[in-house]
Short mmCIF file of C-alpha atoms in Angstrom, two decimals:
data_model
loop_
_atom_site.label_atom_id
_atom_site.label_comp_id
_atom_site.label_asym_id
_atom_site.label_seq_id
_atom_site.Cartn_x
_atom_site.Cartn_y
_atom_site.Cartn_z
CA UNK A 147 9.97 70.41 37.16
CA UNK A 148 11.50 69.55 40.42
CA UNK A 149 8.51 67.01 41.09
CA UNK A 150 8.50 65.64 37.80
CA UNK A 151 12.21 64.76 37.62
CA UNK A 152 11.23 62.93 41.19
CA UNK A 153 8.71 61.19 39.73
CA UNK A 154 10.64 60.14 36.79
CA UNK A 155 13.54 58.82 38.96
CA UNK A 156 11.41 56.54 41.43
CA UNK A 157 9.93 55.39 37.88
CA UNK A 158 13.57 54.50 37.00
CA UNK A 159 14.67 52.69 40.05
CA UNK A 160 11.88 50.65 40.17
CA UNK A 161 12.78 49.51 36.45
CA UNK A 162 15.87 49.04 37.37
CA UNK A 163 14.99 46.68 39.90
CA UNK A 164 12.61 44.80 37.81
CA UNK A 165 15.69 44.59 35.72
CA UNK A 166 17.27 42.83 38.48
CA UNK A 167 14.49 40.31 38.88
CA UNK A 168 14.40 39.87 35.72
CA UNK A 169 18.14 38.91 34.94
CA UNK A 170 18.28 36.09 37.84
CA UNK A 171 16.72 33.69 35.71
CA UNK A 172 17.65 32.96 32.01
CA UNK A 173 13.87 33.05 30.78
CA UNK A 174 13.36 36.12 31.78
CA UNK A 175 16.95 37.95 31.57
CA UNK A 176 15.81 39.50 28.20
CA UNK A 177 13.14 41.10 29.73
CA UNK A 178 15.37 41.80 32.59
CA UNK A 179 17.46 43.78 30.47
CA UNK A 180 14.78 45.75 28.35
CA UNK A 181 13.52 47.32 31.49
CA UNK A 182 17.24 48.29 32.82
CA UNK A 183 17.52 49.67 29.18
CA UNK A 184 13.95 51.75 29.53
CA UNK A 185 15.01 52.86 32.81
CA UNK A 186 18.35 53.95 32.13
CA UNK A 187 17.09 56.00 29.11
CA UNK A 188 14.15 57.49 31.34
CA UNK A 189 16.80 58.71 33.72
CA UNK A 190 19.41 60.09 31.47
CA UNK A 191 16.33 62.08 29.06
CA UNK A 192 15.18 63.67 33.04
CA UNK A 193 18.42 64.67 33.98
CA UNK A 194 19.42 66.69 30.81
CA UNK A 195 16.27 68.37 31.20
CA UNK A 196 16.80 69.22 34.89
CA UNK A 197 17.91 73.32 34.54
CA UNK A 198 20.91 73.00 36.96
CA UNK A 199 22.50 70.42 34.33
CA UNK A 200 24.99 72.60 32.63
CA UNK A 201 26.75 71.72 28.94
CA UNK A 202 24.43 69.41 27.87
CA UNK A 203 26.18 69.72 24.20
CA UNK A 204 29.35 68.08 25.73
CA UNK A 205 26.67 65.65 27.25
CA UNK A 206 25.14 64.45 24.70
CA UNK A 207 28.88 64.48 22.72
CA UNK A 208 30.26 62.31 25.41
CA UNK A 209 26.80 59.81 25.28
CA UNK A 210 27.73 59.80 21.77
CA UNK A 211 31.12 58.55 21.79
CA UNK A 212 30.84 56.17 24.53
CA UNK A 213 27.69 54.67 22.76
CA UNK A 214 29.43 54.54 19.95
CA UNK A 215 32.11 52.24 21.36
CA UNK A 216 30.20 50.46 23.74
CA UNK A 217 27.73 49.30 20.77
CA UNK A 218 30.79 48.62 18.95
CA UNK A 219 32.24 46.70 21.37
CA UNK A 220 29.19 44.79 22.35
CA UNK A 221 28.86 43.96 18.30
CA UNK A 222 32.42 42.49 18.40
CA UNK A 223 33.21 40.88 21.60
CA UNK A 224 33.55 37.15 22.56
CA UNK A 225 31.58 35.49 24.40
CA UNK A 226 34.94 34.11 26.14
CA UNK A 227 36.11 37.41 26.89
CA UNK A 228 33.31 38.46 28.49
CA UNK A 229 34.58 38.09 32.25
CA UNK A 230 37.48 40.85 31.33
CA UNK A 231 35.07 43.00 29.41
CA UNK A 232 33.37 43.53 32.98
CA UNK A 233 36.26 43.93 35.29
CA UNK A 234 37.57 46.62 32.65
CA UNK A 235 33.70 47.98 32.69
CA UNK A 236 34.26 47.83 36.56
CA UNK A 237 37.46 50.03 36.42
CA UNK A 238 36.07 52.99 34.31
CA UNK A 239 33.02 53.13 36.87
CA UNK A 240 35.77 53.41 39.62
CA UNK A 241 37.67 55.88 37.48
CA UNK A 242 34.71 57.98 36.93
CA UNK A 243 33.97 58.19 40.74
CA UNK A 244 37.58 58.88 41.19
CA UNK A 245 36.81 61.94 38.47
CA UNK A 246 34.22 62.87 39.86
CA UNK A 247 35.16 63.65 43.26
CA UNK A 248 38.13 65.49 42.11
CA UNK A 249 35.75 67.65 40.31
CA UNK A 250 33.47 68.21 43.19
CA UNK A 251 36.61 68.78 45.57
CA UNK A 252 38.22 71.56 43.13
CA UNK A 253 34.89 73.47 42.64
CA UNK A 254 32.16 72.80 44.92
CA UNK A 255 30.00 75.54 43.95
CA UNK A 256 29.35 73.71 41.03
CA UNK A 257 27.47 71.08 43.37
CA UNK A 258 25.99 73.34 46.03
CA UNK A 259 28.03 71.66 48.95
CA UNK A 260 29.77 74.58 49.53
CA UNK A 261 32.42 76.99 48.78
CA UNK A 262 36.53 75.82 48.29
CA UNK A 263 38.09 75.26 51.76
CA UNK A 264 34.76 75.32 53.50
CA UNK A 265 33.05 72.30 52.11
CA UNK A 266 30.28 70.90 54.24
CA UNK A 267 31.75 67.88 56.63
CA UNK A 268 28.53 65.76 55.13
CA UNK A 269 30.18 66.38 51.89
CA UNK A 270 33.15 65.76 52.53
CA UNK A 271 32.90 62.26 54.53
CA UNK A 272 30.31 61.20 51.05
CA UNK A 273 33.08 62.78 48.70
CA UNK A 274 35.97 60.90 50.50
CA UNK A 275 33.79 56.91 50.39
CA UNK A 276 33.06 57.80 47.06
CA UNK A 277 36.92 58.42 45.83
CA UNK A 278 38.34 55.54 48.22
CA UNK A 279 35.86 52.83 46.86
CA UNK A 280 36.13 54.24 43.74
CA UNK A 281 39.97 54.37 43.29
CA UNK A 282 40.27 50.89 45.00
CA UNK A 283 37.70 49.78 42.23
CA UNK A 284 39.95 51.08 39.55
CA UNK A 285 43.21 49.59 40.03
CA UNK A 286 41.61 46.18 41.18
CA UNK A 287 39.99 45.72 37.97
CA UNK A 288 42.73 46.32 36.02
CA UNK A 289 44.50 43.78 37.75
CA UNK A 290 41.16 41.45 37.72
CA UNK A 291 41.05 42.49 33.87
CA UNK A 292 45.25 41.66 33.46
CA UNK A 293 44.42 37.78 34.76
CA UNK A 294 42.00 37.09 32.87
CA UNK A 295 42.87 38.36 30.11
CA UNK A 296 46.52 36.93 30.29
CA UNK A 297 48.61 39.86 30.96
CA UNK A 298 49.62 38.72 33.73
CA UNK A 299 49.79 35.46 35.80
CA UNK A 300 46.76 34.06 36.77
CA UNK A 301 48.28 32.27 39.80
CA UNK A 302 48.05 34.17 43.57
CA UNK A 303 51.39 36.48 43.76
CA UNK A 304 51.90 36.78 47.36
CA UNK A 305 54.72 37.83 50.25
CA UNK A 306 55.71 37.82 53.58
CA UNK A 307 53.47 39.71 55.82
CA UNK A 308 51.16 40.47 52.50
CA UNK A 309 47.94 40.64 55.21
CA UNK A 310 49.71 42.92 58.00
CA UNK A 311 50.34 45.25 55.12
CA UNK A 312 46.84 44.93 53.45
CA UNK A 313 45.42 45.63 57.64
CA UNK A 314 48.01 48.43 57.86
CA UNK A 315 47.39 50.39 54.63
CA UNK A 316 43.95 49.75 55.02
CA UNK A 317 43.88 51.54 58.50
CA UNK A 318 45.80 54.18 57.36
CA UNK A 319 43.33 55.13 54.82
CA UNK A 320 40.39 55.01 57.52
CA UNK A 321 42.97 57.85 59.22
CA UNK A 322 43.52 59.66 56.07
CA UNK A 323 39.92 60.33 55.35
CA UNK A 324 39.24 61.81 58.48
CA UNK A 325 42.23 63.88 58.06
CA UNK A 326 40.69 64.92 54.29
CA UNK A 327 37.34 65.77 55.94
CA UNK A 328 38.61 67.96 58.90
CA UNK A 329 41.16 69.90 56.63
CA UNK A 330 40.07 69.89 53.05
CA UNK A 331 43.90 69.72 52.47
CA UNK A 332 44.66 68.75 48.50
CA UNK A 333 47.88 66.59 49.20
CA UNK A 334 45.29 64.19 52.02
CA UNK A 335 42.87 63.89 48.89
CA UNK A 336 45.38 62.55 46.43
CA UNK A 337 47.21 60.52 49.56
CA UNK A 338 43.44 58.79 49.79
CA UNK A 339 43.24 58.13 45.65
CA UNK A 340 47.09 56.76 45.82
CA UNK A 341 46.68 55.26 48.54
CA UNK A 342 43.28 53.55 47.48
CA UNK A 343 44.70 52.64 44.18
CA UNK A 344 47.72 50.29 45.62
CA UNK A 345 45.06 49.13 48.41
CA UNK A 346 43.22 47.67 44.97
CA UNK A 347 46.36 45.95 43.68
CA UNK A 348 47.31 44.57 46.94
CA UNK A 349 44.41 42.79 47.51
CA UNK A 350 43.36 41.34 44.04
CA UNK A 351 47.02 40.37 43.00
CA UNK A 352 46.74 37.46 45.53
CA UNK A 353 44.09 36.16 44.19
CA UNK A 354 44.13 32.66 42.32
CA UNK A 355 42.42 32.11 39.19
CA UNK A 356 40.18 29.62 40.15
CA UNK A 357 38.35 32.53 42.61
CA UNK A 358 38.17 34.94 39.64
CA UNK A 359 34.32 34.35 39.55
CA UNK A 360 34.17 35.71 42.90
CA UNK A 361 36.40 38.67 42.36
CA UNK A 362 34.61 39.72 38.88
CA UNK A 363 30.97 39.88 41.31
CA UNK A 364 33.01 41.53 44.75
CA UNK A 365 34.27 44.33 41.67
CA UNK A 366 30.84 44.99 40.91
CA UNK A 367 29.39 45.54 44.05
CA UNK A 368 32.16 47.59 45.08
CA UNK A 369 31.47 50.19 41.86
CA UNK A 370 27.72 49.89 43.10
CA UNK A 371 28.96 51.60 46.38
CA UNK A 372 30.97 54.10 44.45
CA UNK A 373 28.17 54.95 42.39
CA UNK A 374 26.22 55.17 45.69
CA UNK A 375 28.80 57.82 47.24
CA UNK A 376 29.31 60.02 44.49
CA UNK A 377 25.66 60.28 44.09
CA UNK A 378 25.53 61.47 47.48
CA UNK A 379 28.04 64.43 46.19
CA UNK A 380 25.81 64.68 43.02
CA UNK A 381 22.98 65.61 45.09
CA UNK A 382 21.38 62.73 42.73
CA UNK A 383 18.83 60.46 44.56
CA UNK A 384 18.30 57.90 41.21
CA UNK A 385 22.57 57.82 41.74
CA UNK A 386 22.41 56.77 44.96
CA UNK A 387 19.63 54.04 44.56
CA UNK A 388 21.06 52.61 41.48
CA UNK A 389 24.46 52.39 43.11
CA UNK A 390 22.92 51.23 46.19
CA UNK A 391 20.97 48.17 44.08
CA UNK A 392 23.99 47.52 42.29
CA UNK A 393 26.88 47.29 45.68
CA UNK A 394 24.05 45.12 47.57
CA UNK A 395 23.14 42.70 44.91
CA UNK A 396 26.92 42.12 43.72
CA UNK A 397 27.77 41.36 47.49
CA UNK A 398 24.92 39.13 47.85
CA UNK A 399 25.87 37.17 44.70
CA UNK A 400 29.40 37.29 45.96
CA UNK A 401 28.45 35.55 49.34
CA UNK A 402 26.26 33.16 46.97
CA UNK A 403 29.74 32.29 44.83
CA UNK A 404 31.44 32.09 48.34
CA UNK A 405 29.29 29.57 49.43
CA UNK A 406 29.50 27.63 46.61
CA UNK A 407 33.23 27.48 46.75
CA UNK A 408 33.65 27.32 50.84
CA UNK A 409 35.39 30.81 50.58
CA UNK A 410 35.09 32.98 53.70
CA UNK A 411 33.30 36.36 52.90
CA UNK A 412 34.80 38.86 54.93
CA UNK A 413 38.43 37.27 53.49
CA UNK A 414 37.11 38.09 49.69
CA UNK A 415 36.45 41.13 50.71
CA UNK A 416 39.59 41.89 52.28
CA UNK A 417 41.58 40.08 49.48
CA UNK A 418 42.37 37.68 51.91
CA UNK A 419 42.20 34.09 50.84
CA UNK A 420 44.50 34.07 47.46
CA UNK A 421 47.87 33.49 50.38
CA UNK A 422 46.21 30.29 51.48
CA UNK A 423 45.48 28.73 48.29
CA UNK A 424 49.19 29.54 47.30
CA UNK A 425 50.67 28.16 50.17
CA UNK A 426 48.78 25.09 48.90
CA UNK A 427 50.71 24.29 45.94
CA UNK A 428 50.24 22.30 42.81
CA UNK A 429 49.01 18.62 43.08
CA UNK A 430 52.06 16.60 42.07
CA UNK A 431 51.22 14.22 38.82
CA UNK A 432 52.25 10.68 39.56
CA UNK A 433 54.04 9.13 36.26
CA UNK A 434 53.35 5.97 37.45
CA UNK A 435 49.33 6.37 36.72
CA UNK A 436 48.07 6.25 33.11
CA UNK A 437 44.86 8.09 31.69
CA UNK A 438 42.63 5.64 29.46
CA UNK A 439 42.59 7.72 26.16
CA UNK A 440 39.50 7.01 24.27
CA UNK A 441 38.08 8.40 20.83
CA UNK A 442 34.79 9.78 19.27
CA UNK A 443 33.64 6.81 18.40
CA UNK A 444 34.19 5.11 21.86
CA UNK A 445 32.31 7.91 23.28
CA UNK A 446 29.49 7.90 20.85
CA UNK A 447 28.68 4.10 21.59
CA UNK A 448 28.75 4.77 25.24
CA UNK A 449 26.38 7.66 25.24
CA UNK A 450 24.62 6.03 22.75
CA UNK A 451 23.62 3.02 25.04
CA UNK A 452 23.10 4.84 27.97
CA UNK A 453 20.04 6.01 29.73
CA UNK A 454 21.09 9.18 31.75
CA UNK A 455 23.95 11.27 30.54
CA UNK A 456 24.83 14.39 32.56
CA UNK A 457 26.82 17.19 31.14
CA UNK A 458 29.41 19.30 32.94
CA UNK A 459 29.85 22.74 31.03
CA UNK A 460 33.57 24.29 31.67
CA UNK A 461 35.37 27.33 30.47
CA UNK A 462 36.76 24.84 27.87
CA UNK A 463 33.69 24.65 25.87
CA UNK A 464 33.82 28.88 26.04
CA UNK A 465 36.89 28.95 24.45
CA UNK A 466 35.91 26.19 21.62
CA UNK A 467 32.65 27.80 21.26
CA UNK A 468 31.48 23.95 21.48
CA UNK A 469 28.06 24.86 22.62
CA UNK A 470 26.08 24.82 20.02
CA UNK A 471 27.32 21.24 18.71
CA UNK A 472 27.00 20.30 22.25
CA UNK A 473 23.07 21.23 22.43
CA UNK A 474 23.09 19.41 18.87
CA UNK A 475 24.73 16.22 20.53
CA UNK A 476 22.56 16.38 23.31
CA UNK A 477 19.01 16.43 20.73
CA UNK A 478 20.52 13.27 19.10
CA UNK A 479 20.76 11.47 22.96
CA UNK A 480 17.09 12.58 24.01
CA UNK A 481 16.19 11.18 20.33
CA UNK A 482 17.25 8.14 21.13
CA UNK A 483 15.87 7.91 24.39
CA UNK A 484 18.50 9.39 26.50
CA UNK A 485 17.64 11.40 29.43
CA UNK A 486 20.11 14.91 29.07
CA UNK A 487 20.72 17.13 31.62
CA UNK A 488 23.31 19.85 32.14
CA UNK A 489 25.00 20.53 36.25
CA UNK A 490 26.31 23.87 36.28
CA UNK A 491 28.21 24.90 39.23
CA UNK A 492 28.63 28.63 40.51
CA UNK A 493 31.88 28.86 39.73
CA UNK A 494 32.08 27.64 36.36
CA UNK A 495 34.07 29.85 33.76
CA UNK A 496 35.26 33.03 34.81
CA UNK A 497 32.27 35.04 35.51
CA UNK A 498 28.91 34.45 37.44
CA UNK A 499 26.63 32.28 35.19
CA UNK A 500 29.01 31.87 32.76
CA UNK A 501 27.83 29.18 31.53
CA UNK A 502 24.28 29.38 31.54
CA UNK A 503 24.77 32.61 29.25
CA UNK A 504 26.38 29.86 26.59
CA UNK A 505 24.15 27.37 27.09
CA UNK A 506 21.17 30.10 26.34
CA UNK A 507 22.05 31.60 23.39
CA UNK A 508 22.57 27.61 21.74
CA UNK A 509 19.01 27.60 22.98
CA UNK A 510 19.31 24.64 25.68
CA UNK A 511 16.19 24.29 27.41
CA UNK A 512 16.06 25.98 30.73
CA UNK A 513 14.18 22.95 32.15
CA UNK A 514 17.44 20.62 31.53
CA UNK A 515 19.44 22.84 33.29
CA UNK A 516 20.19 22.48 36.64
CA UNK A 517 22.44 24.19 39.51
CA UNK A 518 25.04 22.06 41.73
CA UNK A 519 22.93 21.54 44.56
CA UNK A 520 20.29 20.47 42.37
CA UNK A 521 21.74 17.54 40.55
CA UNK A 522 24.83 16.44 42.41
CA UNK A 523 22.71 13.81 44.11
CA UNK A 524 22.24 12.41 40.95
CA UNK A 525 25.23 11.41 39.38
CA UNK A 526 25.15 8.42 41.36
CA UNK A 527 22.40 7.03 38.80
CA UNK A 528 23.80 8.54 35.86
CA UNK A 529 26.05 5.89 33.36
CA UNK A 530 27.41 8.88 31.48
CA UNK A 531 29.16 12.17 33.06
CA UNK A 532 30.26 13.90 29.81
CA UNK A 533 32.71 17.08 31.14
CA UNK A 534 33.47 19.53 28.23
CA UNK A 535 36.13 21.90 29.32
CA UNK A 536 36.04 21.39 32.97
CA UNK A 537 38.59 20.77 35.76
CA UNK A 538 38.72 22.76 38.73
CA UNK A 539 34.81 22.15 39.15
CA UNK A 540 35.11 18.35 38.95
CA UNK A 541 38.12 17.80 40.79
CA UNK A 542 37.53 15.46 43.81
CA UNK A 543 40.60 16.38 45.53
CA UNK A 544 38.50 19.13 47.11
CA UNK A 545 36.90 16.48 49.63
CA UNK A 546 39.32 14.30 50.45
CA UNK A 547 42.72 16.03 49.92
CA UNK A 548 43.38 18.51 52.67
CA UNK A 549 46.01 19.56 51.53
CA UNK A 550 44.83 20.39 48.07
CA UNK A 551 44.58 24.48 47.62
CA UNK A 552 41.14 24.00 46.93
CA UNK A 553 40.16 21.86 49.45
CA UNK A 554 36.68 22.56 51.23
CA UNK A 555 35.33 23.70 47.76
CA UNK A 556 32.37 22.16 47.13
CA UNK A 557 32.57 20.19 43.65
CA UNK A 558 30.40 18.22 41.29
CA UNK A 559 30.24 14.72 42.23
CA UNK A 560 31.00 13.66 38.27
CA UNK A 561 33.06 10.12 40.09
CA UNK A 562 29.93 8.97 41.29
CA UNK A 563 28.83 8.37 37.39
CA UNK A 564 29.38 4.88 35.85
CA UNK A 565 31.51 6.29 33.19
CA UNK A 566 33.28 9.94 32.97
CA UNK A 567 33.98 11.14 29.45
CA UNK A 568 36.44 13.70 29.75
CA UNK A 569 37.07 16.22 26.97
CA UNK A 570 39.93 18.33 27.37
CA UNK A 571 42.86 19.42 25.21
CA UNK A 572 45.61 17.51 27.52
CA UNK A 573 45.97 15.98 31.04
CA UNK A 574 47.46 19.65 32.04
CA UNK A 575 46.07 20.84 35.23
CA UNK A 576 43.15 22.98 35.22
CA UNK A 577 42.80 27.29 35.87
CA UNK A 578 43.60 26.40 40.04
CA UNK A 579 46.70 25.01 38.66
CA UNK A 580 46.29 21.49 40.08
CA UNK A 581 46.11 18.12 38.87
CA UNK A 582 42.92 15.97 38.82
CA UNK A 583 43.11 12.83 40.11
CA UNK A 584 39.97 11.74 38.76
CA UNK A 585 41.89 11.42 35.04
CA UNK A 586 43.14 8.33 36.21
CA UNK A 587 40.58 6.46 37.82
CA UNK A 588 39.10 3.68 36.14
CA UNK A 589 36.30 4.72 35.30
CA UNK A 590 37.35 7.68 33.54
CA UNK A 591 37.98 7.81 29.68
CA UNK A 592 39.61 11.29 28.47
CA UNK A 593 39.36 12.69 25.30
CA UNK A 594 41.45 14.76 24.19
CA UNK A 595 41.05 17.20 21.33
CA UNK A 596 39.41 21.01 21.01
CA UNK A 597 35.75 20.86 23.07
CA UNK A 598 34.17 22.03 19.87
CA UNK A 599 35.87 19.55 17.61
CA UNK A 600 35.40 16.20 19.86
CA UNK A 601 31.87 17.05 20.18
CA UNK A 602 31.20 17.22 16.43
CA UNK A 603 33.15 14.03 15.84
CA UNK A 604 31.06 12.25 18.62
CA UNK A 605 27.70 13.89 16.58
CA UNK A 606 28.60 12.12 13.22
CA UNK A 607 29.49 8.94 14.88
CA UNK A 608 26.20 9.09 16.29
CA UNK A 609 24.66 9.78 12.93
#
């Protein structure tokens, strides 16, 4: 039984890493996601039929109820709110190593590490990673999860010495652990989960909004590697690979999102960067420059008569829902010769591909969608760059205001088009919480109304 259960994990992992091939590109994410659902059901069926796997009823009871929300849940939530759903996600995986370890710490026996008080030191060093990451995990999704989802403020909270604190705490926990594994002693173990838990709030509270992205993919990874620990504890190989695949492909996409926004990597992962981008400040709006206001219909006839209209997807057209009239907009264009294409960039929304998720299920060709480094060279030649619910992303005080908070991110070149229709509900500043200076340039006609609304008002003035 032994071998087959062995057998039937290495099947798992590698579906679960075909999963993971298959979700980096849109036209193959549903297959992507078939084989993560094979493999996960492969690996649950072998380990309730592995004979050390006690109260299976309670099991299969808990499978039960957490399917049972999870498919409720998953039949029910916004698309918009899925960047919260998955730093709350994040924080019951770092719960559940947090449970976990407690467990195993209490009553090793159950786990064949040893007896209480004598635990091996392997164990113990595995049990400790696994409840630090894990704990650290928890409380810095909740906070990820409060920003996003407007429970709390979305802008960096920071204080004096906030980094010295963050480096202090963070080497006291290194010391703590190595107390925990020498002495087994019950008050070190919850010092470590207390300890790890206000380590997570520290260092995602300073955090702006515009690096949520970055956060929401550094969260994953890090309940990858708590996965990875506590399988270690578990005695569970398939535990350890699957955490292993998910810590190292969420840091990997979290350097990618790093690069794209000229974020240091080591600083996201210490929490680091959210003090300099408050220190920053807000871009202040000069009343003395007015935006050109334009309508549907002005917008229509431009697009209308152009020959290459890009489109800049923003966490805007989420909240309208806009793109499915935006895909409809975009048929009329290429009907009347228009060449369409979409520039996403990394960061765009709240969550990593964001908006290539929206722009899938309205069933936008993949072909006409491109990434920033892709397409930015070609906005030069474009006459139309139509940004639905955008700011941040566009925002060319990133190159040549240094001392803009997000200066040094690298942004979509959307000035460099003839003409910049801008659809946004008002000239407020965008999730960074800066102003754009590009709503005043000449060039640049905003309208303002609902994403979802403008863009159906610019389809039946093109009809």
């Amino acid at each position: 039984m032994e071998n087959l259960a062995a057998l039937a994990y290495i099947a798992a992992a590698v579906l679960f890493i075909l999963a993971l091939r298959g979700l980096s590109h849109p036209e193959t994410a549903r297959q992507g996601l078939n084989f993560g659902m094979v493999g996960m059901g492969l690996a649950i069926f072998t380990t309730l039929l592995l004979p050390q796997t006690g109260g299976t009823f309670w099991v299969l009871v808990g499978i039960g109820v957490g399917g049972a929300i999870g498919a409720h849940i998953a039949r029910t939530i916004d698309m918009t709110d899925l960047p919260q759903l998955m730093a709350a996600f994040h924080s019951l995986v770092g719960l559940a190593a947090v449970c976990v370890a407690a467990a195993a710490f209490y009553t090793p026996e159950a786990y064949g590490i040893g007896t209480k008080d004598d635990i091996h030191f392997s164990s113990m060093v595995e049990m400790s990673l696994g409840l630090a990451i894990g704990a650290v995990t928890f409380t810095g999704s909740i906070i990820a999860w409060a920003k996003l989802e407007g429970r709390m403020s979305g802008k960096p909270i920071t204080f004096g010495g906030q980094h010295a604190l963050n480096g202090m705490l963070g080497v006291l926990l290194l010391l703590l652990i190595l107390i925990l594994c020498t002495t087994e002693s019950s008050l070190i173990f919850w010092l470590v989960a207390v300890l790890s838990m206000s380590l997570g709030v520290l260092i995602i509270i300073p955090i702006g909004g515009a690096d949520m992205p970055v956060i929401v993919s550094m969260l994953n990874s890090y309940s990858g590697w708590a996965a990875a620990g506590i399988g270690f504890t578990l005695h569970n190989n398939l535990l350890i690979i699957t955490g292993a695949l998910v810590g190292a492909s969420g840091a990997i996409l979290s350097y990618i999102m790093c690069k794209g926004m000229n974020r240091s990597f080591i600083s996201v992962i210490m929490g680091g960067f959210g003090g300099a981008q408050a220190a920053g400040g807000a871009a202040e709006h000069d009343p003395d420059r007015n935006a050109k206001i334009g309508s549907a219909e002005d917008a229509a006839y431009i697009m209308k008569n152009a020959s290459k209209v890009i489109i800049i997807p923003g966490y805007g057209m989420a909240v309208a829902q806009a793109q499915h009239a935006l895909r409809e907009m975009a048929d009329i264009l290429k009907k009347e010769g228009v060449d369409v294409k979409y520039a996403i960039h990394p960061v765009a929304g709240r969550m990593p591909g964001h908006m290539n998720v929206l722009l899938a299920e309205a069933n936008v060709p993949y072909d006409e969608v491109f990434e920033m480094e892709d397409i930015n060279r070609e906005f030069a030649q474009a006459d139309v760059a139509y940004v639905i619910g955008a700011n941040d992303i566009t925002n060319p005080a990133a190159k040549n205001d240094s001392t803009s908070p997000i200066y040094g991110m690298p942004v979509l070149d959307v000035e460099k088009a003839q003409t910049v229709l801008f659809v946004k509900r008002s000239l407020g500043a965008g999730y960074a919480g800066i102003d754009n200076p590009l709503f005043f340039e000449d060039q640049t006609m905003m309208l303002l109304d609902d994403a979802k609304k403008m863009t159906e008002n610019i389809i039946k003035a093109l009809e």
